[in-house]
XYZ file of C-alpha atoms in Angstrom:
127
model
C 0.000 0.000 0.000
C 1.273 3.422 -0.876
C 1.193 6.050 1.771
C 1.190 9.641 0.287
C 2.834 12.399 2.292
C 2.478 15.734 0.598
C 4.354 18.104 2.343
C 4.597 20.741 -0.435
C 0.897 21.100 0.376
C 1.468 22.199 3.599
C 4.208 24.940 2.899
C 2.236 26.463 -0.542
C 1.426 30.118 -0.938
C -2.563 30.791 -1.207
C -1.639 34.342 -2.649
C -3.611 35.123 -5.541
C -2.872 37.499 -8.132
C -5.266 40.256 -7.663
C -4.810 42.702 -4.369
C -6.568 45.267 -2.871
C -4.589 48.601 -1.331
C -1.496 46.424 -1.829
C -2.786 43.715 0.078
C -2.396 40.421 -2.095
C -6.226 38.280 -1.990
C -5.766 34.379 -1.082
C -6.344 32.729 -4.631
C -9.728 31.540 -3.921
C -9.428 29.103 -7.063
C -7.576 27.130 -4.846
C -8.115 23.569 -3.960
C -7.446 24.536 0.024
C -9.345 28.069 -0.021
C -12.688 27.374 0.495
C -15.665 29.835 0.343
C -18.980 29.825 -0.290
C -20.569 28.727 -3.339
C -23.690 26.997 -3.855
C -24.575 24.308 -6.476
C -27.645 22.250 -6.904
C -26.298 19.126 -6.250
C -27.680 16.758 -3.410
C -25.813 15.149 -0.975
C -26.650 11.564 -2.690
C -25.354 12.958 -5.819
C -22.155 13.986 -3.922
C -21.933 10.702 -2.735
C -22.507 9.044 -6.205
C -19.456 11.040 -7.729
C -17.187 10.763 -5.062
C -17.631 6.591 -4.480
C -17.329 6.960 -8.544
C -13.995 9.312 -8.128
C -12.395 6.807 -5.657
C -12.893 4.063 -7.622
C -11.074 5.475 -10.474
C -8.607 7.010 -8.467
C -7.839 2.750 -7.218
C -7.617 1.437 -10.345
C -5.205 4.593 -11.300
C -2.963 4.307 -8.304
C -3.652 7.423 -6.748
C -5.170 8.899 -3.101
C -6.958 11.377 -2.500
C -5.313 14.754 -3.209
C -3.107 12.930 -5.728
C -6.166 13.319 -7.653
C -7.262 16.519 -9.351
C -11.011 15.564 -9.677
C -10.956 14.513 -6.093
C -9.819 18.034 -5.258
C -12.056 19.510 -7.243
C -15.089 17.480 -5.915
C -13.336 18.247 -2.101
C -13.552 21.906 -2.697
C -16.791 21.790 -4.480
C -18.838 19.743 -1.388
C -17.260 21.760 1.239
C -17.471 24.659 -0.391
C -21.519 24.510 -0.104
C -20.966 25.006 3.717
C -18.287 27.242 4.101
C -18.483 30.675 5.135
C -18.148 33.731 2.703
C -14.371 33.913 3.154
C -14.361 35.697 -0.042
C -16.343 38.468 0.364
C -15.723 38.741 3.907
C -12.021 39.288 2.923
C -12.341 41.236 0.179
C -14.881 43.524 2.145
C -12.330 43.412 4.737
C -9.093 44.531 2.660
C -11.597 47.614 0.857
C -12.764 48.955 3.663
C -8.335 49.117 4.931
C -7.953 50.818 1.099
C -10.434 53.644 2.388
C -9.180 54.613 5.560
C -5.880 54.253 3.958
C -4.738 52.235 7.256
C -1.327 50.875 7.658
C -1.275 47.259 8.150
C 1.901 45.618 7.845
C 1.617 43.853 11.110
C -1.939 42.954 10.692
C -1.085 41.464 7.544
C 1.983 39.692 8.851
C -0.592 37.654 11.360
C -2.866 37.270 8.643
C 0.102 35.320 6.648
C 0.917 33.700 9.928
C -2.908 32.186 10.573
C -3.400 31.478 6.135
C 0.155 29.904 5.729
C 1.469 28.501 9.634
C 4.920 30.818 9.033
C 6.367 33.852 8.796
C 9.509 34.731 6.321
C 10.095 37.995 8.150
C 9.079 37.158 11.521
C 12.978 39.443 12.582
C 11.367 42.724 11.426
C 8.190 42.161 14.102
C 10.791 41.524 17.007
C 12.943 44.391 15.683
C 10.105 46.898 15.610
């Protein structure tokens, strides 16, 4: 049996390309950024396509996030329960553009809690 450790997964950059007031947004196309978004699919639909996933993924060799269409059908069931991370960060990050607020400590926690570590964790002691 083949036991998959990805640790690349857990050291990845969410970043996105677009920012707001300098402030890069998480790439919410991401397999690992879930927000909210709503389909019409049922739970024993969900259930259908992921026992049909996993079966394919067997007879392919793979596990779980080895698999693209597993991630994809992850993100997609979770995402119908998530909260509005997108909006509520993007609301967030507009409303820092407007009162032109400086945040480079806020935003060094922020990559702290999104990413577990900080590259530049000297210049928070130093200051």
């Amino acid at each position: 049996m083949k036991v998959h450790s990805d640790t690349a997964t857990q050291f990845r950059r969410f970043w996105g390309t677009g920012s707001i007031a300098g402030i890069k947004l998480p790439d919410f196309n991401d397999n690992y950024v879930f927000t909210s978004k709503k389909t019409e699919i049922s739970d024993s639909e969900y259930k259908k396509k992921i026992i049909s996933q996993a079966q394919q993924d067997f007879a392919a060799g793979r596990f779980q996030n080895e698999s693209q269409r597993f991630n994809q059908l992850m993100k997609q069931f979770v995402s119908e329960v998530s909260p509005d991370r997108q909006g509520i960060i993007t609301a967030g990050f507009k409303e820092v553009k407007a009162r032109k607020i400086n945040v480079r400590r806020s935003i060094d926690v922020l990559i702290l809690l999104l990413e577990g570590k900080l590259d530049n964790w000297r210049t928070l002691i130093e200051h």
